[in-house]
mmCIF file of C-alpha atoms in Angstrom:
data_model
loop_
_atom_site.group_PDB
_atom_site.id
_atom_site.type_symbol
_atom_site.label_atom_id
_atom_site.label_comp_id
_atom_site.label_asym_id
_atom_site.label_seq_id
_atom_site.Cartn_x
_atom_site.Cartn_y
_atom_site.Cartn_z
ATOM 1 C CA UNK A 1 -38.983 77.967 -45.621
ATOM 2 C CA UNK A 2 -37.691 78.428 -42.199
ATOM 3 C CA UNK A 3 -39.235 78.354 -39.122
ATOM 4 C CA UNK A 4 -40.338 82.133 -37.517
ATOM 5 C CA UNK A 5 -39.933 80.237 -33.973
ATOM 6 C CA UNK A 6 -36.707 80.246 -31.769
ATOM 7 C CA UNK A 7 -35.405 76.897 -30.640
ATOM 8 C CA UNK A 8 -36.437 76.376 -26.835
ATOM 9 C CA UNK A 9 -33.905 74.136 -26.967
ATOM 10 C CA UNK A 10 -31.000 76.846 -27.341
ATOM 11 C CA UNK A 11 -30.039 77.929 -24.117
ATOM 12 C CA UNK A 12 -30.220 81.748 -25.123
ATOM 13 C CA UNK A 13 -33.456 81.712 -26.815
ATOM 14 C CA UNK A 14 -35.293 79.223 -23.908
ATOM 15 C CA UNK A 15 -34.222 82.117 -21.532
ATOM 16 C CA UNK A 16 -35.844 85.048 -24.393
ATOM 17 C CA UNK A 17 -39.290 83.157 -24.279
ATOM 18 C CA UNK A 18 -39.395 82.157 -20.830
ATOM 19 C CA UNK A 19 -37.182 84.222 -18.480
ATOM 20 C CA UNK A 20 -37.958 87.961 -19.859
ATOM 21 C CA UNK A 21 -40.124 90.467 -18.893
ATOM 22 C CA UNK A 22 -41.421 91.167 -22.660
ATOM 23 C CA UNK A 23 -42.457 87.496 -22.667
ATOM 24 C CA UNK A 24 -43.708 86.964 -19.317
ATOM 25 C CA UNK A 25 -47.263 86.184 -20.012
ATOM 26 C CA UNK A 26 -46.045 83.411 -21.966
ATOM 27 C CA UNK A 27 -44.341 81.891 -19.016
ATOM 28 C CA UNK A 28 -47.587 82.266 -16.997
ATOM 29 C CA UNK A 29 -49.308 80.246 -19.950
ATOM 30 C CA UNK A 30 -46.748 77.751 -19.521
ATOM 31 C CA UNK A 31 -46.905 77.187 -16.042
ATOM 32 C CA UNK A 32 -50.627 76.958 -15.382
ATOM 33 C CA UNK A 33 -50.396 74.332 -18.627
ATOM 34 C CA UNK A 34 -47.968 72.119 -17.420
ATOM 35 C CA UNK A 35 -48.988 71.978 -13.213
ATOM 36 C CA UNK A 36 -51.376 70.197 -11.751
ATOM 37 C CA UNK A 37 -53.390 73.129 -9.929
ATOM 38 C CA UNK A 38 -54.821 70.887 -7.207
ATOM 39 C CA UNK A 39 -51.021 71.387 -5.516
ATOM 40 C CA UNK A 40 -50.588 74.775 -6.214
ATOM 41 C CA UNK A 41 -53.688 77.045 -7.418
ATOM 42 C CA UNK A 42 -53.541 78.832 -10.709
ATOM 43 C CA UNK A 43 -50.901 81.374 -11.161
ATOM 44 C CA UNK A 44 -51.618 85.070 -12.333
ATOM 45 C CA UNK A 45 -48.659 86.625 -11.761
ATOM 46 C CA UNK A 46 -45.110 86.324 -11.407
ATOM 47 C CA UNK A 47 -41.691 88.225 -10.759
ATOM 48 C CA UNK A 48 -38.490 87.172 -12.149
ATOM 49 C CA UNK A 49 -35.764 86.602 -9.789
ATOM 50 C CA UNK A 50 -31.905 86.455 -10.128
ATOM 51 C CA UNK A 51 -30.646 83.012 -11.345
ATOM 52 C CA UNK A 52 -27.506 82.774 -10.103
ATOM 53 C CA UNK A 53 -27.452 80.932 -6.963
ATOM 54 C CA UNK A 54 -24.125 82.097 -4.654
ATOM 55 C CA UNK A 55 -22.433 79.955 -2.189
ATOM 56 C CA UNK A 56 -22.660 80.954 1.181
ATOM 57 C CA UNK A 57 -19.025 79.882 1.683
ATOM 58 C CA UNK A 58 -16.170 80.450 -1.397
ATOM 59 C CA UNK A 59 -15.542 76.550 -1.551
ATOM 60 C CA UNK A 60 -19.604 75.616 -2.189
ATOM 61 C CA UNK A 61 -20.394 75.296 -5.734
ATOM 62 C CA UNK A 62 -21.973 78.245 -7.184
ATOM 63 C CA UNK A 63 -25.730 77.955 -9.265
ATOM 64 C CA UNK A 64 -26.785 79.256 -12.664
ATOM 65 C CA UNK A 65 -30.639 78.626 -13.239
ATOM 66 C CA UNK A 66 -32.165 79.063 -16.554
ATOM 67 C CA UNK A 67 -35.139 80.950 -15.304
ATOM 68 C CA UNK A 68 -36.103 81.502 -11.851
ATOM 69 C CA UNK A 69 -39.854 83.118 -10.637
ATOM 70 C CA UNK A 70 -42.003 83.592 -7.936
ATOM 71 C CA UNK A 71 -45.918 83.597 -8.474
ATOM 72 C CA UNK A 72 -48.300 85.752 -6.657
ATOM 73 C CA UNK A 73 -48.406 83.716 -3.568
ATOM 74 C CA UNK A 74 -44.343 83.773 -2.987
ATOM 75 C CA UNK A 75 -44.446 80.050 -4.584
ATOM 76 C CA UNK A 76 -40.993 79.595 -6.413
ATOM 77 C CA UNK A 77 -40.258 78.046 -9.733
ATOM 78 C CA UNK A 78 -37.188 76.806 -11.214
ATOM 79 C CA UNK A 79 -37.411 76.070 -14.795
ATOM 80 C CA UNK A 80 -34.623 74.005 -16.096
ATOM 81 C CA UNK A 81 -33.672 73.445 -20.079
ATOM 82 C CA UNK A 82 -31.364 69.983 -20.296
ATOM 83 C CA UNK A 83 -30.093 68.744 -23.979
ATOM 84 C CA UNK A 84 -27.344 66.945 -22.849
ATOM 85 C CA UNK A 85 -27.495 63.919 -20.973
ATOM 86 C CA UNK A 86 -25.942 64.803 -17.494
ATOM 87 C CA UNK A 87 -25.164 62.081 -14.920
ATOM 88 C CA UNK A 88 -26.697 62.778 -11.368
ATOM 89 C CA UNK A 89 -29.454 65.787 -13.158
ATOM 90 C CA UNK A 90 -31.862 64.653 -10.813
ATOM 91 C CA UNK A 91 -29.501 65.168 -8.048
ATOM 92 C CA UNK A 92 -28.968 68.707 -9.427
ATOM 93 C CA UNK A 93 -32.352 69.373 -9.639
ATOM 94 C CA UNK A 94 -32.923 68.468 -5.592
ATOM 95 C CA UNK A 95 -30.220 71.009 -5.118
ATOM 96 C CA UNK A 96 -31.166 73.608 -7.219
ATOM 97 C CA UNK A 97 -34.725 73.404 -5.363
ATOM 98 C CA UNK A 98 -32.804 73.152 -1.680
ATOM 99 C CA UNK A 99 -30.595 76.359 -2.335
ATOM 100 C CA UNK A 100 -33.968 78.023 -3.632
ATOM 101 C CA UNK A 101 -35.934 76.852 -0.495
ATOM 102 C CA UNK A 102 -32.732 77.879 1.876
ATOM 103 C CA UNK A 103 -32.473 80.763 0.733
ATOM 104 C CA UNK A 104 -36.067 82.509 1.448
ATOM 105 C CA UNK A 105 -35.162 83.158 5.002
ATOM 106 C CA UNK A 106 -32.745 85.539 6.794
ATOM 107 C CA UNK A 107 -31.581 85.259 9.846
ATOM 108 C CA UNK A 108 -34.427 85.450 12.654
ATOM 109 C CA UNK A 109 -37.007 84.634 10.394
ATOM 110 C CA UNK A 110 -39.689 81.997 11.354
ATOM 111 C CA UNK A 111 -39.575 78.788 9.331
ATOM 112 C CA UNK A 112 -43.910 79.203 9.100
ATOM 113 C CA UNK A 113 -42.554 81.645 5.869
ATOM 114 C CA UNK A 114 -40.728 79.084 3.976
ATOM 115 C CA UNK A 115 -42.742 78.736 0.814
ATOM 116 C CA UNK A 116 -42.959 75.972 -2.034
ATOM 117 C CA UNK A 117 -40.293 75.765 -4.718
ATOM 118 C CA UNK A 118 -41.379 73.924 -7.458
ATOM 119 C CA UNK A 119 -38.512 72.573 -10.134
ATOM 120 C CA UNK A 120 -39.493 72.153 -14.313
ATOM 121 C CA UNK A 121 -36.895 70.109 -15.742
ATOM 122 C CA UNK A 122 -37.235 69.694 -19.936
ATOM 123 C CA UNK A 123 -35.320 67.273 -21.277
ATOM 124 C CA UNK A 124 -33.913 66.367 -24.322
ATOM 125 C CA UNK A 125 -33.627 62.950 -23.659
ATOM 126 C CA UNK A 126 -34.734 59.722 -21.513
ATOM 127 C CA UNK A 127 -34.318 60.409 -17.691
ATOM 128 C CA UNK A 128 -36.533 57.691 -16.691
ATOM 129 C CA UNK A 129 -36.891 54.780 -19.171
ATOM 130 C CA UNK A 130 -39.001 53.009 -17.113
ATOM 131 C CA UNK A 131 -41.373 55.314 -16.544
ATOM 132 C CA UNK A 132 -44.043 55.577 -20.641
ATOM 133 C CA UNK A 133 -45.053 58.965 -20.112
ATOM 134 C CA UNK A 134 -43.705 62.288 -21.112
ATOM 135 C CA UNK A 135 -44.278 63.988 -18.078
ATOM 136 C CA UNK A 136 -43.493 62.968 -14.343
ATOM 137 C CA UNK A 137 -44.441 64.558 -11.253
ATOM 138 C CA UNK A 138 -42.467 63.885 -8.060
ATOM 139 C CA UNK A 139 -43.690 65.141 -4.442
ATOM 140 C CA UNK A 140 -42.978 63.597 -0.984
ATOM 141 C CA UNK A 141 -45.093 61.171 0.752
ATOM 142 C CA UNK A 142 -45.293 59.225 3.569
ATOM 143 C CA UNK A 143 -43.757 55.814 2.487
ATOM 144 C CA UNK A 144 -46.972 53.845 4.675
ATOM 145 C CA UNK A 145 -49.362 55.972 4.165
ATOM 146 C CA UNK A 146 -49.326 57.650 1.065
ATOM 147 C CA UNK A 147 -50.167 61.204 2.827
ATOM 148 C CA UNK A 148 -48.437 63.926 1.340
ATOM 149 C CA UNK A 149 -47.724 65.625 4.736
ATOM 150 C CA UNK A 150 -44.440 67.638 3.241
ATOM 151 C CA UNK A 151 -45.800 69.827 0.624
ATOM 152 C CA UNK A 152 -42.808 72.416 -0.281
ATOM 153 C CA UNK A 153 -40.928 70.453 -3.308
ATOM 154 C CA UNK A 154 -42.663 69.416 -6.316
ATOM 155 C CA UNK A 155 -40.081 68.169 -9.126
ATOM 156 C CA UNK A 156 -42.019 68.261 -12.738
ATOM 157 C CA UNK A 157 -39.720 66.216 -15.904
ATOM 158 C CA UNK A 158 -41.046 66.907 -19.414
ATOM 159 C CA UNK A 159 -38.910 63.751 -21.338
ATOM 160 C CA UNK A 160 -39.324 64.970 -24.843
ATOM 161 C CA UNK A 161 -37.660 61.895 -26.673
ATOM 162 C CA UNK A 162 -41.191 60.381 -25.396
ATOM 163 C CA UNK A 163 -43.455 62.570 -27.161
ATOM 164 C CA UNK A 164 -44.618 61.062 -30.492
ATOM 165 C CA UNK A 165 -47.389 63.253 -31.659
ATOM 166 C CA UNK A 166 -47.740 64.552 -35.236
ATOM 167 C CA UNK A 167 -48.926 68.423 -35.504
ATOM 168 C CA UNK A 168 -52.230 66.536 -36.621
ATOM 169 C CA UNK A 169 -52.575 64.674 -33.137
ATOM 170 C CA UNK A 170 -52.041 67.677 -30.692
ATOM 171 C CA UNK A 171 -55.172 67.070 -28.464
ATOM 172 C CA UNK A 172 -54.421 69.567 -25.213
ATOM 173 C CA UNK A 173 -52.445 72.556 -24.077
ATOM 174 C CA UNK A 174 -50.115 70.285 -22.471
ATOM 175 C CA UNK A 175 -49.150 68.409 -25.754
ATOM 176 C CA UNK A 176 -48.804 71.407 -27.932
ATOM 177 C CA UNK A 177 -46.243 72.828 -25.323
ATOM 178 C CA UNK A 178 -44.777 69.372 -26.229
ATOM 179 C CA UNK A 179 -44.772 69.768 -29.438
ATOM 180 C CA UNK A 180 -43.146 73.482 -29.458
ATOM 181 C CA UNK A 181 -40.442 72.310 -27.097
ATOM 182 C CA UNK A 182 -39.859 69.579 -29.483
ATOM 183 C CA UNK A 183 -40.094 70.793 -32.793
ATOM 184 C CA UNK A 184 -40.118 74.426 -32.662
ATOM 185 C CA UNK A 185 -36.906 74.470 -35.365
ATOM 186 C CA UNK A 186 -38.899 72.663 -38.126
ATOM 187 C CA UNK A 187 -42.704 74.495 -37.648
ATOM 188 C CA UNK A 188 -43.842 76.979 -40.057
ATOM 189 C CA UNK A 189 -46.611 78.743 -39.421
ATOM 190 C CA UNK A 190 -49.987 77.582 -40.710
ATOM 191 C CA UNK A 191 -51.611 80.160 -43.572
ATOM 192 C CA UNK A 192 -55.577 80.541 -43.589
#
């Protein structure tokens, strides 16, 4: 029997579930699974923007985003699908989120309108070894004090080599998102 779901994984069906307008209460579900609200506040409602990122000048290095939104509160999110292991993806993903930021203002605008950009990275294998859980959350802080002072870029990694869980284990939201991105291919839906 095959499975009735698309593979997330696929870079054509990822964009279907999560970057259409048919689908976009399912990206709402996603989001307000995945974040920690305490940063951000729950999200209701969001717009689809374009996802390719131009260059300013012809010789910068043009962007193509798998999804990118803004909520209900001009909050920006970048949601990024990654099956092959890519040298310097964290890099990318600080750039992705800088040309995002940048590019909120025109000219005579007053920095005070700048708004967060927030960056989803799924991956489809180990980014940080080190590191035993599945998901990572990266903000800046103050390197004495702790104090997270610079609140605009929040960097989110869902490793999903790291996930383990049978169907039988799922215990949250959070890990049955896992466990879709993961194994969407193989699942059959369950009769009653």
């Amino acid at each position: 029997m095959s499975s009735p779901f698309l593979d997330p994984k696929n870079d054509f069906a990822f964009k279907k579930v999560f970057g259409t307008e048919q689908n976009k209460d399912i990206l709402i579900h996603f989001l307000n699974d995945i974040l920690d609200h305490k940063y951000i506040g729950k999200i209701s409602q969001v717009q689809f923007l374009g996802t390719v990122q131009a260059p300013e000048i012809a010789s910068q290095k043009q962007s193509i985003l798998d999804v990118l939104c803004t909520d209900q509160n001009g909050v920006q999110y970048i949601i990024e699908m990654q099956v092959a292991k890519t040298t310097g993806f964290e890099k990318r993903a600080q750039y992705y989120a800088a040309k995002a930021y940048a590019s909120q203002l025109l000219e005579g605008e007053e920095y005070g309108k700048l708004k967060e950009v927030i960056f989803i990275a799924i991956t489809d294998f180990v980014m940080f070894p080190e590191k035993a859980g599945v998901k990572s959350d990266h903000i800046i802080l103050d390197k004495k004090t702790q104090a997270h002072d610079l609140k605009d870029f929040y960097f989110t990694f869902i490793e999903l080599p790291k996930f383990k869980k049978s169907s039988h284990e799922l215990s949250n939201l959070t890990e049955k998102w896992y466990y879709y991105l993961k194994h969407a291919p193989e699942t059959v839906r369950e009769t009653y």
